[in-house]
Coordinates of C-alpha atoms (C1' of nucleotides) and ligand atoms in Angstrom, one line a residue:
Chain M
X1 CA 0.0 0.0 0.0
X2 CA 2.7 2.2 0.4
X3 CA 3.6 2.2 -3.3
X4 CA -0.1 3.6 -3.7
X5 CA 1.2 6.5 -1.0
X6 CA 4.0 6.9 -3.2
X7 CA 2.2 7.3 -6.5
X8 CA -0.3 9.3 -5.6
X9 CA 2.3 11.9 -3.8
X10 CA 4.1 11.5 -6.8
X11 CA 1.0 12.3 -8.8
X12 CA 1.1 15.7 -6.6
X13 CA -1.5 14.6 -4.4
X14 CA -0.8 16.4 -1.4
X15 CA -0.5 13.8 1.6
X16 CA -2.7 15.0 4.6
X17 CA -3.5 12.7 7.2
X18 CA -7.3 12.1 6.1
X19 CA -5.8 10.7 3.2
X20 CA -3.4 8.8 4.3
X21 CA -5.9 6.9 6.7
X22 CA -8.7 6.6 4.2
X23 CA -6.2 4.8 1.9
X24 CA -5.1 2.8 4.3
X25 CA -8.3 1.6 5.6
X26 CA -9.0 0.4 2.1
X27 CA -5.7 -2.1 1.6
X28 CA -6.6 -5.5 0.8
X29 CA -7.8 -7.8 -1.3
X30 CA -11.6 -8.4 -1.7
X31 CA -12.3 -5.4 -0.3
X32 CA -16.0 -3.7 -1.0
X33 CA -16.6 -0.7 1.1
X34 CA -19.0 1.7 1.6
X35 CA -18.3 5.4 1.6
X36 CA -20.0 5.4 5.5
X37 CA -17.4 2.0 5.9
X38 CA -14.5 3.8 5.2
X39 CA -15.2 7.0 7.2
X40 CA -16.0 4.9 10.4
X41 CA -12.9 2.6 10.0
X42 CA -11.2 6.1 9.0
X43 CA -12.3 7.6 12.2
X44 CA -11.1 5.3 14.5
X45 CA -7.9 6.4 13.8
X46 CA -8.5 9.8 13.4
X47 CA -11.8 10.6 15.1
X48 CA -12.5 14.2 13.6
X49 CA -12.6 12.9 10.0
X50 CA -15.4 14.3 8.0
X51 CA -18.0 12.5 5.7
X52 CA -17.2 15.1 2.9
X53 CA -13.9 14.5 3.4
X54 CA -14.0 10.6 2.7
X55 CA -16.1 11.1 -0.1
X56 CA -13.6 13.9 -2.1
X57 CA -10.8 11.2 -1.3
X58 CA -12.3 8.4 -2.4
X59 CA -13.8 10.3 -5.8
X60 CA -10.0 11.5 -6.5
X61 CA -9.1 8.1 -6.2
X62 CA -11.4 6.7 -8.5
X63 CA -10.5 9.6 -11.0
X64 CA -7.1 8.3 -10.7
X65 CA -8.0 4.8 -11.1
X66 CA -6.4 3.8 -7.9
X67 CA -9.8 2.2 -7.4
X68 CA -13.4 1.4 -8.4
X69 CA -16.6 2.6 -7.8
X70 CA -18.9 -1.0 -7.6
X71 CA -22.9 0.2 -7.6
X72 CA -24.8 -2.0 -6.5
X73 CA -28.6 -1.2 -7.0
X74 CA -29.9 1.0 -4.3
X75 CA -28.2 0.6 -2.1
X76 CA -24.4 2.7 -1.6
X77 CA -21.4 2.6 -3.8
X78 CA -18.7 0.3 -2.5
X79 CA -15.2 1.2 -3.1
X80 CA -12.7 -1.5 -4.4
X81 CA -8.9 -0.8 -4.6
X82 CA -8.3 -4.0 -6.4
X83 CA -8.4 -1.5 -9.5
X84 CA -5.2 -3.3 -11.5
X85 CA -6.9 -6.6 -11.6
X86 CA -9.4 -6.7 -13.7
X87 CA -12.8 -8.9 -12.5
X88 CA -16.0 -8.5 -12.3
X89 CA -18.0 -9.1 -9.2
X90 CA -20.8 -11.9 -8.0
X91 CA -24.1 -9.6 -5.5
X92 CA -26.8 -11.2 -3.1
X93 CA -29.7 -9.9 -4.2
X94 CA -31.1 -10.3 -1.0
X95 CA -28.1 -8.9 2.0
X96 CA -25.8 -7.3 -1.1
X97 CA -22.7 -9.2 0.0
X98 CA -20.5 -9.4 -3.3
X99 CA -17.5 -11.4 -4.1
X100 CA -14.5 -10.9 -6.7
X101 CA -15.3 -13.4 -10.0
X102 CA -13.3 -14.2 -12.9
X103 CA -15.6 -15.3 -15.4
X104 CA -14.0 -17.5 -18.2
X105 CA -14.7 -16.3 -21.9
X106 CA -12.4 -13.6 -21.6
X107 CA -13.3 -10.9 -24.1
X108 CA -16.7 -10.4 -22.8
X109 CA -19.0 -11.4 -25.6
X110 CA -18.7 -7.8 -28.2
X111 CA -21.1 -6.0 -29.0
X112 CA -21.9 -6.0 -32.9
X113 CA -21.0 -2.6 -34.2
X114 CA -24.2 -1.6 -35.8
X115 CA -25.3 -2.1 -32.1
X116 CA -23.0 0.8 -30.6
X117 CA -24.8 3.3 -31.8
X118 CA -22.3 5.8 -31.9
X119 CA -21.3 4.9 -28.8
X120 CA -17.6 4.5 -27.7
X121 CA -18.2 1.4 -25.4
X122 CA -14.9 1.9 -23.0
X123 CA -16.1 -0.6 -19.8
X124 CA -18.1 -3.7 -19.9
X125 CA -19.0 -4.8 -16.7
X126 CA -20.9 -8.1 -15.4
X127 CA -22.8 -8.7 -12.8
X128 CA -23.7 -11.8 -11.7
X129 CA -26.8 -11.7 -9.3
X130 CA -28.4 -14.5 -7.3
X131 CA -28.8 -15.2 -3.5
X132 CA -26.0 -16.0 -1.0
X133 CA -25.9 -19.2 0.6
X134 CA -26.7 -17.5 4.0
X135 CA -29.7 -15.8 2.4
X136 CA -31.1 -18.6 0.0
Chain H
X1 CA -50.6 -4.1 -23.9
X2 CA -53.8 -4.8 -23.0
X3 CA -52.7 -8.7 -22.7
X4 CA -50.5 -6.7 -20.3
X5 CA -53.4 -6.4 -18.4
X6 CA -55.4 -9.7 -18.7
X7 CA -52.7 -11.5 -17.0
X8 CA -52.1 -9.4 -14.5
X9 CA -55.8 -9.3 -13.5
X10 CA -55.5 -13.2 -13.9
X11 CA -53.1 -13.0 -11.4
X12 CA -55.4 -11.0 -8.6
X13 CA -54.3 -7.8 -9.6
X14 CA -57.2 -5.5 -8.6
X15 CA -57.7 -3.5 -11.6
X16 CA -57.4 0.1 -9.9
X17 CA -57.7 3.3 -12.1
X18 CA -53.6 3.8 -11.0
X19 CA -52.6 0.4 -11.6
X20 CA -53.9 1.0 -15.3
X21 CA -52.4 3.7 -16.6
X22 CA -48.9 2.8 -14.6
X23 CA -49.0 -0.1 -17.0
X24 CA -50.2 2.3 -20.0
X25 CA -47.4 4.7 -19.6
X26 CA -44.9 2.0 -19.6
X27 CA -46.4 0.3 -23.2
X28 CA -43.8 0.2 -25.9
X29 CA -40.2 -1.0 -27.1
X30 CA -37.4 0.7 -26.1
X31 CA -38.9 2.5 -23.0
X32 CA -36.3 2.9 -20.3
X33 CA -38.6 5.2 -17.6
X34 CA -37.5 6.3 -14.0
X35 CA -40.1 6.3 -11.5
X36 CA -40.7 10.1 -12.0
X37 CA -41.3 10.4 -15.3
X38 CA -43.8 7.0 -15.0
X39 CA -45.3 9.6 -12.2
X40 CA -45.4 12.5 -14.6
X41 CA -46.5 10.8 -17.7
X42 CA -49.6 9.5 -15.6
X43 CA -50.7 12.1 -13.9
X44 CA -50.8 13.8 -17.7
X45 CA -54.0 11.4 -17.4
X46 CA -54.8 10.9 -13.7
X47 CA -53.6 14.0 -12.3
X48 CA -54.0 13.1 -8.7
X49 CA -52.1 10.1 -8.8
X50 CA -49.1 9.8 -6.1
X51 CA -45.8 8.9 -6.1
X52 CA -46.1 6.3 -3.3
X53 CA -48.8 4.4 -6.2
X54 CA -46.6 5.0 -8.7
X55 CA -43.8 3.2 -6.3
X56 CA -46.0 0.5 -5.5
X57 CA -47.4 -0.2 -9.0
X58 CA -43.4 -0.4 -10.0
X59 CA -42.4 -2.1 -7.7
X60 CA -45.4 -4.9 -7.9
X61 CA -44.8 -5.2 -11.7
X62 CA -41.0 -6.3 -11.1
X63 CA -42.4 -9.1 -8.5
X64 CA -44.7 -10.1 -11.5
X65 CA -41.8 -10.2 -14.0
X66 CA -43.7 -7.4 -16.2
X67 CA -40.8 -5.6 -16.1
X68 CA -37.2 -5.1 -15.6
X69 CA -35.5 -2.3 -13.1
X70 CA -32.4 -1.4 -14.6
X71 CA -30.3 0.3 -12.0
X72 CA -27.8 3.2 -13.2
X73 CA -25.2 4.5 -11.1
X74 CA -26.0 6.9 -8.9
X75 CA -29.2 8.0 -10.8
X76 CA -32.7 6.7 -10.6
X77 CA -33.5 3.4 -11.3
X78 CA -35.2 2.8 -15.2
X79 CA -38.2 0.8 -15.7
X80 CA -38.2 -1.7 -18.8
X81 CA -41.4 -3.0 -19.9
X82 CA -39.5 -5.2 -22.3
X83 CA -38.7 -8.4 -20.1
X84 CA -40.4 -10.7 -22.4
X85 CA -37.4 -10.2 -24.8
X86 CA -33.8 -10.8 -23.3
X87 CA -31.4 -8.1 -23.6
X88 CA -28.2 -6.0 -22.3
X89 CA -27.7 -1.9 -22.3
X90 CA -25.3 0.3 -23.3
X91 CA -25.1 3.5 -20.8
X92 CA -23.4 6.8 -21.5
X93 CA -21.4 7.2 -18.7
X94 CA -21.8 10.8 -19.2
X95 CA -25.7 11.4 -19.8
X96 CA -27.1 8.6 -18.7
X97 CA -29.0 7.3 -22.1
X98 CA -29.5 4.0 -22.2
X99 CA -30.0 1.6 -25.2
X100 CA -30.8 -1.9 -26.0
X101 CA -28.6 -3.9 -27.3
X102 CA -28.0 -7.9 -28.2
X103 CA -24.2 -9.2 -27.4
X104 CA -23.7 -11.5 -30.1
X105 CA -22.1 -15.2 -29.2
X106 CA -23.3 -16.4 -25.5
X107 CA -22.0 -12.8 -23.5
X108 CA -23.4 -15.2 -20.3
X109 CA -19.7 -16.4 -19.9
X110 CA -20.7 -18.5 -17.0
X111 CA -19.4 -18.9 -14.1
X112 CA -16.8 -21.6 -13.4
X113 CA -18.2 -23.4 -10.6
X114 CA -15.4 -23.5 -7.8
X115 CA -16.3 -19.3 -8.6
X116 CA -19.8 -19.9 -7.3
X117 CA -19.2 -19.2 -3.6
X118 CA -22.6 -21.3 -2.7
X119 CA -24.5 -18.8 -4.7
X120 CA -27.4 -19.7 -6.9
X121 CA -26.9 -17.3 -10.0
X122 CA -30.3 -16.5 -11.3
X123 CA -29.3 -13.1 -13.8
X124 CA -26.6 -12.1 -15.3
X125 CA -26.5 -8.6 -16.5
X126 CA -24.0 -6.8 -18.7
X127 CA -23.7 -3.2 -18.9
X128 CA -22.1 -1.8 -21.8
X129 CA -20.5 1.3 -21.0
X130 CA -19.3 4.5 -23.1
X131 CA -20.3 7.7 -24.2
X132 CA -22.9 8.6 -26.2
X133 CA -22.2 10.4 -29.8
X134 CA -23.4 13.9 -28.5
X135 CA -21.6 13.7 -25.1
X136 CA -18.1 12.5 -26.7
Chain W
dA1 C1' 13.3 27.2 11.1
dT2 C1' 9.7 30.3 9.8
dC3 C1' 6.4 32.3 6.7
dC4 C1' 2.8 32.1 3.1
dT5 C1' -0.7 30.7 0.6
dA6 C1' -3.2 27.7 -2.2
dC7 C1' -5.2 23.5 -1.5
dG8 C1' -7.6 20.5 1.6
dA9 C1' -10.7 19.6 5.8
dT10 C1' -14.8 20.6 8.3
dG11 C1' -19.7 20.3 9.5
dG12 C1' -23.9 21.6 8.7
dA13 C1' -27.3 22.6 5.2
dC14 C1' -29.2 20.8 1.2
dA15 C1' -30.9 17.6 -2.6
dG16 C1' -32.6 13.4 -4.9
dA17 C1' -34.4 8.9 -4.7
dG18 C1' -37.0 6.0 -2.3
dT19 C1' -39.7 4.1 1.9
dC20 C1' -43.2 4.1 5.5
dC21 C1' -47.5 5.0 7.7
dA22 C1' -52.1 6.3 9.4
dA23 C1' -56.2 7.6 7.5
dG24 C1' -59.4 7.6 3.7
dT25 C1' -61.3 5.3 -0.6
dC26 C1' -63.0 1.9 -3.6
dA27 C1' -62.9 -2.8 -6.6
dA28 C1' -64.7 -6.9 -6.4
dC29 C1' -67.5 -10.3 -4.6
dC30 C1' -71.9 -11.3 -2.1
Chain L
dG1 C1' -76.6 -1.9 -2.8
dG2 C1' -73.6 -3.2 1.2
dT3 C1' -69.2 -5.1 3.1
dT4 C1' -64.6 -5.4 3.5
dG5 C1' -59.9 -5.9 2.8
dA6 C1' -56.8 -4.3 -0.6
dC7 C1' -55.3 0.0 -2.6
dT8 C1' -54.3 5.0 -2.5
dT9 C1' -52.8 9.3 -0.5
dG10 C1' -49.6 12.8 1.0
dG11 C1' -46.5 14.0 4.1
dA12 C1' -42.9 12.8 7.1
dC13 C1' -38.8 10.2 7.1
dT14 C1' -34.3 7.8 5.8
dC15 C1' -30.4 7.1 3.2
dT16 C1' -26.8 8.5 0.1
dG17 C1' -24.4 11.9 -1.6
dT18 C1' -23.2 17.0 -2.7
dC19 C1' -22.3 21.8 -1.7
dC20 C1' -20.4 25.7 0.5
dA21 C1' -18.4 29.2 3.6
dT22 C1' -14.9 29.1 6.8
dC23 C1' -10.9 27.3 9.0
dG24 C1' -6.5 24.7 9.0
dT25 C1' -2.2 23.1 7.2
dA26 C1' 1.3 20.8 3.7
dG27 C1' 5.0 21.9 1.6
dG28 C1' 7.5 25.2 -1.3
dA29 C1' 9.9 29.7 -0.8
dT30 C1' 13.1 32.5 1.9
Ligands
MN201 MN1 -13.9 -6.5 -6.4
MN202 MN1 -34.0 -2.3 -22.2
ZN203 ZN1 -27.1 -12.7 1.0
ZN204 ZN1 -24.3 11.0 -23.3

DNA sequence: ATCCTACGATGGACAGAGTCCAAGTCAACC
DNA sequence: GGTTGACTTGGACTCTGTCCATCGTAGGAT
């Protein structure tokens, strides 16, 4: 994580102590956390952290691609720093819980061209939905 | 449409004024509606309709599998009375439009089982993602 | 080491989407 | 036509996220 510390400074972010904590808080792998997640984790090491604060960090660092923005229907965005390897992610429909898949099939099924409407199609994303064995 | 409504009053749907022109409003292909324009487009014809019935109505109509909720990021949700006829959309990322469109090849790259997590997959739904001619 | 200042943090108000509820209404069956 | 439980209403409420005026501070300049 440290290397992300040392990217983003060297991307002239400046390094403020909100910052450094909300990046922190979101090392690991398989991680999916809420905006409100990251600012409680955030503020148990730095109590006076602000909600406006956690979200401006965590939009820069999607701008940045340091992670990804996951929405899962309704309910809040979860945050996912696992941004340099690429999946796509399996929800409970029911409790929202969501796990890192690698489908197989790699290039995701293209779309025909007289289908993209002008469009310049830059993220495919799948979402595989169905219930959780705690919830089925 | 109208077949819309024979089975839905086959199914114990109490035919209410509301209910009916819910269902009227969302007639047609390519119809991608969020709850508040469904609100506004009936109360063009029902003008003291309320946004709790237009909810409801929704809502029920997903249940039934009339229709498909199509959740985009961050905005409101879309309402697709074209579930009879499997497809996928492709979302400007900038605007919000959405269109149909029809992957070629089987774009359901299924899961490889030891991926499954205990999970029983019941949709899987790929979003296209891009901008749209007059936002690039 | 200290000073400066532009960039970042704060917290409270605000907004959009959706849900909930108590009270009133009416569709459908008798 | 009367009965009744399902449906509707509208307003309050929740949740997620944004905005903004003001305050604080990281980090370059001296
Ligand atoms: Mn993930
Ligand atoms: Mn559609
Ligand atoms: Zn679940
Ligand atoms: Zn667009």
């Amino acid at each position: 994580m440290s290397d992300l510390l040392e990217r983003l400074r060297g991307r002239g972010w400046r390094m403020t102590s909100q910052r450094r904590v909300v990046a922190e808080v979101l090392a690991g792998d398989h991680v999916h956390l809420t905006a409100d997640e990251v600012h409680a984790l955030a503020a148990q090491r730095l109590p006076e952290i602000s909600r406006a604060t956690v979200y401006n960090a965590l939009g820069e660092l999607v701008l940045l691609g340091e992670v990804i923005e996951v929405s899962t229907d309704g309910r809040a965005k979860r945050y996912d720093p696992n941004a340099h390897h690429p999946h796509q992610h399996l929800v409970c429909s029911h409790c929202g819980t969501i796990r890192d898949v690698h489908p197989t099939g790699s290039p995701l099924a293209d779309l025909p061209a007289e289908e993209r409407f002008g469009f310049t199609v830059t993220q495919i994303e799948v979402t595989y939905r169905g219930l959780c064995p705690s919830c089925a």
